PDB file of C-alpha atoms in Angstrom:
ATOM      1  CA  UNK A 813      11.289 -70.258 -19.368  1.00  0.00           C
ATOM      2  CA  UNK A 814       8.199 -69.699 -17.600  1.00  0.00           C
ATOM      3  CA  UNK A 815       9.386 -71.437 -14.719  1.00  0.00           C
ATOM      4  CA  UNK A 816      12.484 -68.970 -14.553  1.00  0.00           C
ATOM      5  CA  UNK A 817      10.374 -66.128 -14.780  1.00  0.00           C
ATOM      6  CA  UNK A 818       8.161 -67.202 -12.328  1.00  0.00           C
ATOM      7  CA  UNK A 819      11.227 -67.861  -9.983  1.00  0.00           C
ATOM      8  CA  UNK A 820      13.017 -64.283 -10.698  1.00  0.00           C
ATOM      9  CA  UNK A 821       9.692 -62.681  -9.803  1.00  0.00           C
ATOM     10  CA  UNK A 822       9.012 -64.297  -6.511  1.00  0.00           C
ATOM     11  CA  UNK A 823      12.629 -63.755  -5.473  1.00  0.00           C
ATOM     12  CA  UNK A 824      12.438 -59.516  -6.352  1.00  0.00           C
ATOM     13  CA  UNK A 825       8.849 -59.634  -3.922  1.00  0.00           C
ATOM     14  CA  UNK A 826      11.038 -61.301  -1.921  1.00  0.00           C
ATOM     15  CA  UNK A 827      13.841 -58.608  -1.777  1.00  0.00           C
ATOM     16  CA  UNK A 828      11.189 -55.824  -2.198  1.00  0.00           C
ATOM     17  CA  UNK A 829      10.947 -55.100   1.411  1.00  0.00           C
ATOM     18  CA  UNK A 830      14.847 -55.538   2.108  1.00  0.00           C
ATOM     19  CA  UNK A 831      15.776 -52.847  -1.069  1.00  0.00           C
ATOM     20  CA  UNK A 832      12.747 -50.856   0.613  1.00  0.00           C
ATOM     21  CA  UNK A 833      14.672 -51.026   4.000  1.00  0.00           C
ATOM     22  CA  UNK A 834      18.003 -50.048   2.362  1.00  0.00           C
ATOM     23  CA  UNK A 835      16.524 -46.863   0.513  1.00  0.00           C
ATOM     24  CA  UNK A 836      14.747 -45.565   4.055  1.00  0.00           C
ATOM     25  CA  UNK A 837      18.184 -46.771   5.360  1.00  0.00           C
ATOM     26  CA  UNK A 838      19.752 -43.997   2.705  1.00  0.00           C
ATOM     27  CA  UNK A 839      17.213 -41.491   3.373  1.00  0.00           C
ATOM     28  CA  UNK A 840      17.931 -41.483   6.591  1.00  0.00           C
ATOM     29  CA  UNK A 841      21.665 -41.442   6.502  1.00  0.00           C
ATOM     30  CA  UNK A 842      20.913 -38.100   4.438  1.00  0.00           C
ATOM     31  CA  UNK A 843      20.472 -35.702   7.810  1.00  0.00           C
ATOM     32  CA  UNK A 844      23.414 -33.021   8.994  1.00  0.00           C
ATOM     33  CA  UNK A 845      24.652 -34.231  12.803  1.00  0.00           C
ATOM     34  CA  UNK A 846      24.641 -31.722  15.353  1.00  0.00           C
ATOM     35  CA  UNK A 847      27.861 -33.257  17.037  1.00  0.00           C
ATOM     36  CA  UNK A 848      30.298 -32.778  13.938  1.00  0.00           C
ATOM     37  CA  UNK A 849      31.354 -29.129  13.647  1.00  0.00           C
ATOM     38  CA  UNK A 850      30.617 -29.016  10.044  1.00  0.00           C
ATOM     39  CA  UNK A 851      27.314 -30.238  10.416  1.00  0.00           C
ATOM     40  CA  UNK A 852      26.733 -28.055  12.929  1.00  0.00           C
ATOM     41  CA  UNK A 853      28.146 -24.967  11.167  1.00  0.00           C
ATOM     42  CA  UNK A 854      25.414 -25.838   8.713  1.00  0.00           C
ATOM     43  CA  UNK A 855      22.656 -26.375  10.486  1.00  0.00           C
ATOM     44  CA  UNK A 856      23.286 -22.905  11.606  1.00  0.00           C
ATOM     45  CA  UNK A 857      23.149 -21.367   8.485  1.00  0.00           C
ATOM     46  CA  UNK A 858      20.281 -23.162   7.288  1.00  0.00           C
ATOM     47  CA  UNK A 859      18.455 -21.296  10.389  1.00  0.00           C
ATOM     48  CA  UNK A 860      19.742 -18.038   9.322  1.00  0.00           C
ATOM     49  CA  UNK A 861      19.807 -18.483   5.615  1.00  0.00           C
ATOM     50  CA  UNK A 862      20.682 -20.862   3.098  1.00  0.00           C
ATOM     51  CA  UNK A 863      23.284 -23.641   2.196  1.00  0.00           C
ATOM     52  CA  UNK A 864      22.897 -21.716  -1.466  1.00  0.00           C
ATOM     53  CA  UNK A 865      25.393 -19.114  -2.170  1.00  0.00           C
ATOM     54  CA  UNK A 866      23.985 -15.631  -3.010  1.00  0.00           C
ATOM     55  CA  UNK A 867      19.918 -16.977  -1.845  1.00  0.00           C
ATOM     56  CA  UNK A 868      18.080 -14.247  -0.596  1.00  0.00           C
ATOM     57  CA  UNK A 869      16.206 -15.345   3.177  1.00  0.00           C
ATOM     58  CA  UNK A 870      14.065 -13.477   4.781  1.00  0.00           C
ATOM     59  CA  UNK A 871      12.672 -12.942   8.153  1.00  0.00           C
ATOM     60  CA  UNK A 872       9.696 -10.921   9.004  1.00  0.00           C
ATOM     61  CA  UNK A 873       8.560 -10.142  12.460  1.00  0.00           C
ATOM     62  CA  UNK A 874       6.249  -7.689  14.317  1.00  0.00           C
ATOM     63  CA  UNK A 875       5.616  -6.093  17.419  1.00  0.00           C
ATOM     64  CA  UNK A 876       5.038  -3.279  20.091  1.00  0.00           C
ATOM     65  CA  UNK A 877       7.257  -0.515  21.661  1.00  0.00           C
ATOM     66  CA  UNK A 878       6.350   0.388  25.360  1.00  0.00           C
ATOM     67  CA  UNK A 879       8.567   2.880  28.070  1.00  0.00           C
ATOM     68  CA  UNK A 880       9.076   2.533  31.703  1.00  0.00           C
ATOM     69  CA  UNK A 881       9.497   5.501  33.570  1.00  0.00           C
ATOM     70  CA  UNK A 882       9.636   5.189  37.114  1.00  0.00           C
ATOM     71  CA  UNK A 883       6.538   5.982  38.802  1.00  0.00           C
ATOM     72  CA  UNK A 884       5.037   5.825  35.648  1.00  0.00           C
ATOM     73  CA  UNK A 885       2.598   3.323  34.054  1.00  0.00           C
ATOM     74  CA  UNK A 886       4.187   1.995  30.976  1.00  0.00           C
ATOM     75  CA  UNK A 887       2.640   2.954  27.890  1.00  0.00           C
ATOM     76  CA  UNK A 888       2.298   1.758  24.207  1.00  0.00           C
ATOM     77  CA  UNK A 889       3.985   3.785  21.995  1.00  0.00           C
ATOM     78  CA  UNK A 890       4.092   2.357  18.680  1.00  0.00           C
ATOM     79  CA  UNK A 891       3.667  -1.164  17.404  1.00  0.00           C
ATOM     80  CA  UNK A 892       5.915  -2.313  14.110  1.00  0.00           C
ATOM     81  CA  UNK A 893       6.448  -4.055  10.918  1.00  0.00           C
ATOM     82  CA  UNK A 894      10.130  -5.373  10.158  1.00  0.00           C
ATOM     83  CA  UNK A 895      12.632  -7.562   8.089  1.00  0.00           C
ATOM     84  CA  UNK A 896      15.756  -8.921   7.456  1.00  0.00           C
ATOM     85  CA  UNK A 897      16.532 -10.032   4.190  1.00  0.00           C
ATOM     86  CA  UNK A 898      20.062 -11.922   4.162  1.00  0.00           C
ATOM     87  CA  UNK A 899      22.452 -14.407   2.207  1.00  0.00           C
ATOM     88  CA  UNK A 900      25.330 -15.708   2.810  1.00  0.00           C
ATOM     89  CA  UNK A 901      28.439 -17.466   0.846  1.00  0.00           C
ATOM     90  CA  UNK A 902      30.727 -20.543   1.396  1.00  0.00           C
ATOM     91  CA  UNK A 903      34.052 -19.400   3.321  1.00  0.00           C
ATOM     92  CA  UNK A 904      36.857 -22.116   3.606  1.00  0.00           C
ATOM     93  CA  UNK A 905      39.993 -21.782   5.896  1.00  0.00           C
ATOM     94  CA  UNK A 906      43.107 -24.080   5.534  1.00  0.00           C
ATOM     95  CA  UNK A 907      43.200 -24.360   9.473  1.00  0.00           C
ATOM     96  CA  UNK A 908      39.530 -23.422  10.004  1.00  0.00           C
ATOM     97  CA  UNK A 909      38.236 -25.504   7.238  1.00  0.00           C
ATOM     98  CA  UNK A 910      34.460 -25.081   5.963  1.00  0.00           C
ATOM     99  CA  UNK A 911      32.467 -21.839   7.004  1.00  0.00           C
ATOM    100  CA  UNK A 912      30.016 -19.019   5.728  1.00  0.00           C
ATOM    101  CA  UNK A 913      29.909 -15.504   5.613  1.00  0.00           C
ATOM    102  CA  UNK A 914      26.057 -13.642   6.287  1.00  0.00           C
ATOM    103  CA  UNK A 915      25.386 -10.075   5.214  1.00  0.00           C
ATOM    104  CA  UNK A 916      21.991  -8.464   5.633  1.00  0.00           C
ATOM    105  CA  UNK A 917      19.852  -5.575   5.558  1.00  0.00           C
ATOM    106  CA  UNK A 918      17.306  -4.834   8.104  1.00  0.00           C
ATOM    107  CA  UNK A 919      14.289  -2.334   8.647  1.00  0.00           C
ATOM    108  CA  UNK A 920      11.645  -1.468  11.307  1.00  0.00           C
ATOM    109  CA  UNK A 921       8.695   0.655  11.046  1.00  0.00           C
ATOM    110  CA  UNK A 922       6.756   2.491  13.415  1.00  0.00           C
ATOM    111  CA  UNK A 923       2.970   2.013  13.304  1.00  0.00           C
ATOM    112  CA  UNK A 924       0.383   4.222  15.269  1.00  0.00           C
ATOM    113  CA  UNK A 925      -0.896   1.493  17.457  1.00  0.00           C
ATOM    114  CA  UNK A 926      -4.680   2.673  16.842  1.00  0.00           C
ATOM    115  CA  UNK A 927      -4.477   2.874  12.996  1.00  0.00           C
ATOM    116  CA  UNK A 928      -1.299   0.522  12.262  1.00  0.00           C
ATOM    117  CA  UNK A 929      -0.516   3.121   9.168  1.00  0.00           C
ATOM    118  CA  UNK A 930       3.613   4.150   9.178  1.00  0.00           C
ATOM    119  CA  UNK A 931       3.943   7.057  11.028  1.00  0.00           C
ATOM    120  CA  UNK A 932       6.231   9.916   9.597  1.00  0.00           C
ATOM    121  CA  UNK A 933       5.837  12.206  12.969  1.00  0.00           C
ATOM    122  CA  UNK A 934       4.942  11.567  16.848  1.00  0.00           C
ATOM    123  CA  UNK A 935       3.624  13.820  19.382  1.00  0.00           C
ATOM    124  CA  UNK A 936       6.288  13.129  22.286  1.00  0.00           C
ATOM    125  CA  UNK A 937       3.503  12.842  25.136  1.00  0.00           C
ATOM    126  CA  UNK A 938       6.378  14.096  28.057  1.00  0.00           C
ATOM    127  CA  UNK A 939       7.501  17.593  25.746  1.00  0.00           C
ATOM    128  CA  UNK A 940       4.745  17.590  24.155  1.00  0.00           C
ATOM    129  CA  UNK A 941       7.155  18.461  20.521  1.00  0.00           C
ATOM    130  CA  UNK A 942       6.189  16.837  17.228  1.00  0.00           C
ATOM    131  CA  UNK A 943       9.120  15.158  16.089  1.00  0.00           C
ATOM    132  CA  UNK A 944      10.001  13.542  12.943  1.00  0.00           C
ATOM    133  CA  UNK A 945       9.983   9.503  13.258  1.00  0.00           C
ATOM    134  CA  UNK A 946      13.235   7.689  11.727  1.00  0.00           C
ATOM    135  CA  UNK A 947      12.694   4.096  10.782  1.00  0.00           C
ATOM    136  CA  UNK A 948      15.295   1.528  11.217  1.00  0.00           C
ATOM    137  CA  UNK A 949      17.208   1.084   8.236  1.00  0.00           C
ATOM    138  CA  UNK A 950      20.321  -0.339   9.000  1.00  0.00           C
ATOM    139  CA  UNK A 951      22.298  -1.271   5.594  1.00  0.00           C
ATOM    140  CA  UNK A 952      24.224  -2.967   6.010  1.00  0.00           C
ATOM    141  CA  UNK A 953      24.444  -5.372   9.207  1.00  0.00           C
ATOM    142  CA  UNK A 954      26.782  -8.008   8.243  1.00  0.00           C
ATOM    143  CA  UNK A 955      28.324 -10.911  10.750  1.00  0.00           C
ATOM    144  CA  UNK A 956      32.077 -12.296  10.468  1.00  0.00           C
ATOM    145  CA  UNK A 957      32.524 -15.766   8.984  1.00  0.00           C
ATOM    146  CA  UNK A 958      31.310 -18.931  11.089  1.00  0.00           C
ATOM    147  CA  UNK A 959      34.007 -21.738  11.016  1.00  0.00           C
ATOM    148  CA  UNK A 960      33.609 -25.375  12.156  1.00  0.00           C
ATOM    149  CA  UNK A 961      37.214 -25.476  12.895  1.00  0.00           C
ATOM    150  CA  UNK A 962      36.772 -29.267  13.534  1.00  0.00           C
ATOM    151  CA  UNK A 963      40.331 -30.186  13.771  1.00  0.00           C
ATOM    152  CA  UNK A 964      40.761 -27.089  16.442  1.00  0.00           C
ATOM    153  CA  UNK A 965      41.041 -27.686  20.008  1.00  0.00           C
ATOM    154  CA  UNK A 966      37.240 -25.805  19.964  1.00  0.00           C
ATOM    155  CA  UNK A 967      35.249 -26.989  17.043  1.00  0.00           C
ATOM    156  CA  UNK A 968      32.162 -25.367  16.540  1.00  0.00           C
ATOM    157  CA  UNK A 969      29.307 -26.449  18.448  1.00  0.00           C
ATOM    158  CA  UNK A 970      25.405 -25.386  17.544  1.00  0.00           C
ATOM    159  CA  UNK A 971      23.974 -22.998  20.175  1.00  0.00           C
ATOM    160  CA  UNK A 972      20.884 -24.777  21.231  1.00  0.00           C
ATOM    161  CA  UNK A 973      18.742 -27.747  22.023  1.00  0.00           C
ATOM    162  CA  UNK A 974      16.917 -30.290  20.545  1.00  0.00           C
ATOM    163  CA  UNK A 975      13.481 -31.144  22.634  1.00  0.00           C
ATOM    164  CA  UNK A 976      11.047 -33.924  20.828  1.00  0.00           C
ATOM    165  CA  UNK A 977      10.811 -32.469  16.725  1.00  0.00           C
ATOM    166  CA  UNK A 978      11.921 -29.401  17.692  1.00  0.00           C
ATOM    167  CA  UNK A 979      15.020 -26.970  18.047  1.00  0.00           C
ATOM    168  CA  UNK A 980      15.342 -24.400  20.232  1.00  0.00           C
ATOM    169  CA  UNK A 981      17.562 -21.520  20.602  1.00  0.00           C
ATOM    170  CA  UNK A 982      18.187 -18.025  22.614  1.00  0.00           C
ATOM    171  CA  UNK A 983      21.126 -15.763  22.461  1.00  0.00           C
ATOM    172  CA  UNK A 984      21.409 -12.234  24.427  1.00  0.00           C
ATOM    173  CA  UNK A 985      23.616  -9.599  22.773  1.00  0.00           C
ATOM    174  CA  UNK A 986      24.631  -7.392  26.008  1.00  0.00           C
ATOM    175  CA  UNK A 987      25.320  -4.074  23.898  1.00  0.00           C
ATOM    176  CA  UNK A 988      27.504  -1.375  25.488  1.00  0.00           C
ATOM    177  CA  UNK A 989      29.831   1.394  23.306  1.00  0.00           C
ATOM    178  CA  UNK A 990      30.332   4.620  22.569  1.00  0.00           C
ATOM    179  CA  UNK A 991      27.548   6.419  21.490  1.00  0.00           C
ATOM    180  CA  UNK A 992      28.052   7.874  17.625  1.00  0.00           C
ATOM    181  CA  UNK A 993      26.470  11.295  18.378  1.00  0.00           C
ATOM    182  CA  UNK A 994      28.401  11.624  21.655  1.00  0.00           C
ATOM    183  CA  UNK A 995      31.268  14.387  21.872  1.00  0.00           C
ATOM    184  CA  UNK A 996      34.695  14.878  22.773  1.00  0.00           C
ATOM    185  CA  UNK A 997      34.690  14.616  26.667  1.00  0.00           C
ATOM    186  CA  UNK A 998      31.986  11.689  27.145  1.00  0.00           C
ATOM    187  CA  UNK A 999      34.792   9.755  29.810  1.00  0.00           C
ATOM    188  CA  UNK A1000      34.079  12.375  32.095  1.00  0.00           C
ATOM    189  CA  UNK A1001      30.823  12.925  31.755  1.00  0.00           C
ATOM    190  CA  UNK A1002      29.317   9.694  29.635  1.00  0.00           C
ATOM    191  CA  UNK A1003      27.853   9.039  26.263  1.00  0.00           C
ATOM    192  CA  UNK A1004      27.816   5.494  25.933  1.00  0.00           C
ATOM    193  CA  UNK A1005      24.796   3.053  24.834  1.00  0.00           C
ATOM    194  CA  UNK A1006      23.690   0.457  26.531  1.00  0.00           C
ATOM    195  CA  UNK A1007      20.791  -2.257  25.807  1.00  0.00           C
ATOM    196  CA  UNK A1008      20.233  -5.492  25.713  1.00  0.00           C
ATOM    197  CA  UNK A1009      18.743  -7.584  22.329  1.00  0.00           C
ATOM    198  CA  UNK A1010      17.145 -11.166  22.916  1.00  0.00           C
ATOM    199  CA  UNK A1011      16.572 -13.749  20.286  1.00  0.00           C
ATOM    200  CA  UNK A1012      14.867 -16.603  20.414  1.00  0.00           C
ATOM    201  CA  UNK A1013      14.315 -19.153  17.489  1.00  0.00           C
ATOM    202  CA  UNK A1014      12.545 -21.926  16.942  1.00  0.00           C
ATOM    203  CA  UNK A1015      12.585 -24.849  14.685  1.00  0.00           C
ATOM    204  CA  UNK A1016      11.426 -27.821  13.268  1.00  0.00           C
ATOM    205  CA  UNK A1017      13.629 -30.190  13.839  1.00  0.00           C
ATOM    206  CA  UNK A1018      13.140 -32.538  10.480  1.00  0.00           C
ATOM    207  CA  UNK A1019      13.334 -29.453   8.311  1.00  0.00           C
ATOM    208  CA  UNK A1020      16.534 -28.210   9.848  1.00  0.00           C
ATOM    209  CA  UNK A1021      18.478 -31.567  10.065  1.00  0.00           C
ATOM    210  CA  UNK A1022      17.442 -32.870   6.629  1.00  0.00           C
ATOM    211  CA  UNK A1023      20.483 -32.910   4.499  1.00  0.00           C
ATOM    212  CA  UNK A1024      18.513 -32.319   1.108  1.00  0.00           C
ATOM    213  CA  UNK A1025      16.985 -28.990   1.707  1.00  0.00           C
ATOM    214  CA  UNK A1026      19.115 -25.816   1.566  1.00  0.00           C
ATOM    215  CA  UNK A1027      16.993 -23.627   4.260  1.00  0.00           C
ATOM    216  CA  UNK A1028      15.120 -23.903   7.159  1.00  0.00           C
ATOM    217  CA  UNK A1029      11.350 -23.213   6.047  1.00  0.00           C
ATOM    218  CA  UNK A1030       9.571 -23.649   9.407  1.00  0.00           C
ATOM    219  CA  UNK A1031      12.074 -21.101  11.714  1.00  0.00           C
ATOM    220  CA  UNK A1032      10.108 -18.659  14.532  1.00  0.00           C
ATOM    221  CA  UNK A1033      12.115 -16.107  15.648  1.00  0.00           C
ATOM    222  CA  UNK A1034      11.268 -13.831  18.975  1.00  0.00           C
ATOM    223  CA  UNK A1035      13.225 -10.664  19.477  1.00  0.00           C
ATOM    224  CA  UNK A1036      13.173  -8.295  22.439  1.00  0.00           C
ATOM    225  CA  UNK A1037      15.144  -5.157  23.177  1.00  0.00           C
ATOM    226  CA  UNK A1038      15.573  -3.271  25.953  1.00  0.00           C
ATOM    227  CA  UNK A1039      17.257  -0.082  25.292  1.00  0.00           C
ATOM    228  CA  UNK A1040      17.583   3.883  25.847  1.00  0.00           C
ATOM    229  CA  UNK A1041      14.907   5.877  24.102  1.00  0.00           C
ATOM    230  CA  UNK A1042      16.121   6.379  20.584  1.00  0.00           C
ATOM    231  CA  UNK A1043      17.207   9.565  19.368  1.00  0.00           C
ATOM    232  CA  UNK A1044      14.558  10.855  17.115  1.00  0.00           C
ATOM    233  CA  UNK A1045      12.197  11.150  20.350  1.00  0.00           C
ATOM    234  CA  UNK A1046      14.191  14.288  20.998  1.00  0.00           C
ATOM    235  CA  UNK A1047      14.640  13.058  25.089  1.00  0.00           C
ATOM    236  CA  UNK A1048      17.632  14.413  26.072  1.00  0.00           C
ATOM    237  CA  UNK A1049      18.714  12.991  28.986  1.00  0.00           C
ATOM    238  CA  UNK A1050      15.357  12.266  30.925  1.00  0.00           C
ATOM    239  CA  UNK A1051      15.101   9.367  32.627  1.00  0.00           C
ATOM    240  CA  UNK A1052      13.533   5.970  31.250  1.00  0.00           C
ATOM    241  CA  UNK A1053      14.109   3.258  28.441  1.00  0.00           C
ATOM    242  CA  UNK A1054      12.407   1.727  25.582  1.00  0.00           C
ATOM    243  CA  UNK A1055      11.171  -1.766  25.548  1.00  0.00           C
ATOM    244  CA  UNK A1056      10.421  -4.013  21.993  1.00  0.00           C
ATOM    245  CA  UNK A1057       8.799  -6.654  21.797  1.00  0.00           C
ATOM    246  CA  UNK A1058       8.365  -8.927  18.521  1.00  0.00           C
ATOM    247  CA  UNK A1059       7.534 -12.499  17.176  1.00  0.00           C
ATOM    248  CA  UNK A1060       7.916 -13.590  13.290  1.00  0.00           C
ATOM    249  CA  UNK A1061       9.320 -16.040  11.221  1.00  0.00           C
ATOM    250  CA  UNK A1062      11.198 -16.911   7.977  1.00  0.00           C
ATOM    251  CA  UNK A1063       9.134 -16.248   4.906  1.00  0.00           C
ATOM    252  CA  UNK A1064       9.705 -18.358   1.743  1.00  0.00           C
ATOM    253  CA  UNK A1065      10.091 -14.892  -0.371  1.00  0.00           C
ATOM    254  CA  UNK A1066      10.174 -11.471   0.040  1.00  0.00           C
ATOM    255  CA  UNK A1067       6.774 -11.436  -2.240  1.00  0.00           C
ATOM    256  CA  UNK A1068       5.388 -12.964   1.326  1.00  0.00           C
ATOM    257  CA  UNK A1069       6.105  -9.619   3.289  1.00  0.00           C
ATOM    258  CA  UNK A1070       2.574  -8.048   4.319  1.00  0.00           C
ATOM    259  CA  UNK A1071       1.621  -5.269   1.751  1.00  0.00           C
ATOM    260  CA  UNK A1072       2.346  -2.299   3.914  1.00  0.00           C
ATOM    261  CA  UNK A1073       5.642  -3.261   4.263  1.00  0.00           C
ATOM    262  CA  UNK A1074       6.128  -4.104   0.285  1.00  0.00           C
ATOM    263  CA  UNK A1075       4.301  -1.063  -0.234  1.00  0.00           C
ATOM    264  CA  UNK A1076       6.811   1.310   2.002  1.00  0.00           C
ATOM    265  CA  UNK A1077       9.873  -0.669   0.548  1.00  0.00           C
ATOM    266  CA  UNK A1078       9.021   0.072  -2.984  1.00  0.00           C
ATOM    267  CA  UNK A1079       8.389   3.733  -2.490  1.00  0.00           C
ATOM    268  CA  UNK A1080      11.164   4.864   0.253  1.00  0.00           C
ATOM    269  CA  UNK A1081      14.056   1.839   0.073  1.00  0.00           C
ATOM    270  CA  UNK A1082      13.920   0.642  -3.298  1.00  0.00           C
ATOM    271  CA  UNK A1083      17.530  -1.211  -2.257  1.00  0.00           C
ATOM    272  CA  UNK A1084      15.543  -3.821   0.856  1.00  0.00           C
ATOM    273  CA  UNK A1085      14.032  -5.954  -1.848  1.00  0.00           C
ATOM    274  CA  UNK A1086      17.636  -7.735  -2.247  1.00  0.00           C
ATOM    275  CA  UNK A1087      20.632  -8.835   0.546  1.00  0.00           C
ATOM    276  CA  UNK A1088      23.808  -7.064  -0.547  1.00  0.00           C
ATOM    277  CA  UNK A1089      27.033  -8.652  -2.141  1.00  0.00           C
ATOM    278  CA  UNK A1090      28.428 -11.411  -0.292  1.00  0.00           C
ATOM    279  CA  UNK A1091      31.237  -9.728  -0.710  1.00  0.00           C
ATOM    280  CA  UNK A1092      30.329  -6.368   0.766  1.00  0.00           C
ATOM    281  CA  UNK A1093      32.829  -4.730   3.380  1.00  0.00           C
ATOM    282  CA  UNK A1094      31.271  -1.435   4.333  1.00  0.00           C
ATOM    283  CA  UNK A1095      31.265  -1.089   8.351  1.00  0.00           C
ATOM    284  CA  UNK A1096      27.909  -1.901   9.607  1.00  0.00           C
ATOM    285  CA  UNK A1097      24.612   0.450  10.424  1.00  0.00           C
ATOM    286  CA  UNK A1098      22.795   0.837  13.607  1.00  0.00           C
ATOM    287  CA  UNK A1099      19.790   3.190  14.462  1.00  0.00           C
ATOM    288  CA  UNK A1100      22.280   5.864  16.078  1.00  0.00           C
ATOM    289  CA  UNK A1101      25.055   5.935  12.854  1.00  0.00           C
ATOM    290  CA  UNK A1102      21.907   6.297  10.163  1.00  0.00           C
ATOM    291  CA  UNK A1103      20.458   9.243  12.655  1.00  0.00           C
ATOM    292  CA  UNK A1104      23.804  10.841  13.303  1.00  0.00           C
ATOM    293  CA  UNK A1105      23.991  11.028   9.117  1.00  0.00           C
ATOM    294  CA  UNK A1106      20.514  12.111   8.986  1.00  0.00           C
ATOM    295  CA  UNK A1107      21.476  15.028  11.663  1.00  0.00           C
ATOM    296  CA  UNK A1108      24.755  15.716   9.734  1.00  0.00           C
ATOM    297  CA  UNK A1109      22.562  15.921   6.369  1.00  0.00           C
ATOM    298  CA  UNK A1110      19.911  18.131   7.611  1.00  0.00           C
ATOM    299  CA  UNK A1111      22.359  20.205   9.466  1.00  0.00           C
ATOM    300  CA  UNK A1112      24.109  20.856   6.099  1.00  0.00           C
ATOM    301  CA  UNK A1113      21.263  22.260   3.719  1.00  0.00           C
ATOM    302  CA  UNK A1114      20.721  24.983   6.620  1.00  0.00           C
TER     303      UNK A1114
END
């Protein structure tokens, strides 16, 4: 008996390192592959939320807000705290096949670049008017559904690159429509808005492919605008344009938000510490619908 013992032992040393092999083997079977559509479609959404139905994500960034005028020296205007808190839900199409659906809330505030408190006026330094300063708070800003469509004759492919253990990717939304507090005759004499967003994320490349994890921990994300100056300013139709700035990153909760921001959130938009329904339909928010109802409001109690 001893001798069989002795036997059984030496031959499960001698397997160890082949069942070792065959576990790493497994482990490393257990990654999504960019070059299948569904894969892909969920690496994506692992960058800009989770594989978890109904998981609030969010990304925090800051930055600065200059304008260029010609002839002018650009100047600092404002620097800012913002965030994006997001979720999204499994969508499944019999043609399309697997997909997701993100909705989102978003909000920006303007800092005094000396003090960094959140301003509630601004001294417009060309009129020389105090104006009241609107945040961003677009609610909601929801995307359509992402499908893999792998059987299609264009299955999804990810937007980006893989370089060493990393992933990089940049998008530029070219932004041109109608402008919300334009009036009846803007094709004769305009009213549109025009600017130009720029994202750029970064990722590692482990923690995005690995199969096991439902979100994207380590994700940078840069984002730029160049744009018209916003409406609050009270600028008319003088000449020059806004430019933002901004670098941040995912945060593993909203309890990781810097205290200003959970501080501002609590007392003015209680609704920002939660994504909305996956389900929601309402049209979407930007800076000029929330001022043209803020306009509309004020206009009303007068």
């Amino acid at each position: 008996m001893r001798t069989i013992a002795l036997f059984l032992m030496a031959a499960l040393l001698l397997a160890a390192p082949e069942v070792w092999a065959q576990k790493n083997k497994t482990a490393a079977v257990a990654r999504l592959d960019p070059a299948k559509a569904e894969d892909a479609v969920k690496i994506m959404r692992k960058l800009q939320s989770s594989l978890k139905d109904d998981e609030d994500v969010v990304y925090w960034w800051e930055g600065s807000v200059y304008s260029r005028v010609p002839g002018e020296k650009d100047r600092l205007l404002f620097t800012y705290q913002a965030m994006n808190i997001r979720r999204s839900a499994t969508v499944t199409d019999p043609e399309k096949g697997y997909g997701y659906r993100m909705v989102s809330r978003e909000l920006l505030f303007y800092q005094d670049p000396q003090t960094k408190e959140i301003m509630r006026t601004w001294k417009n330094p060309w009129t020389g008017k105090e104006v009241e300063v609107i945040h961003i708070a677009n609610d909601p800003v929801n995307s359509r559904p992402t499908f893999a469509a792998a059987n299609s004759a264009n299955p999804y492919k990810l937007p980006g690159t893989f370089k060493d253990d990393m992933f990089l990717m940049t998008f530029e939304v070219p932004l041109f429509y109608t402008n919300p507090l334009a009036g009846d005759y803007q094709e004769y004499v305009g009213g549109t808005y025009q600017a130009m967003e720029i994202f750029n994320f970064a990722c590692d490349a482990n923690d995005l492919l690995d199969a096991n994890k439902n979100t994207a921990e380590k994700a940078i994300v840069a984002w730029n605008r160049v744009s018209k100056w916003l409406p609050w300013m009270e600028m008319g139709d003088r000449t020059g344009q806004l430019i933002f700035s901004g670098l941040g990153k995912k945060l593993k909760s909203w309890d990781d938000l810097p205290e200003v921001v959970k501080k501002e959130i609590k007392a003015n938009y209680p609704a920002y510490v939660t994504a909305p329904p996956t389900n929601d339909e309402r049209p979407n928010e930007t800076s000029w619908t929330v001022f043209k109802k803020y306009i509309d409001a004020k206009r009303q109690k007068k």
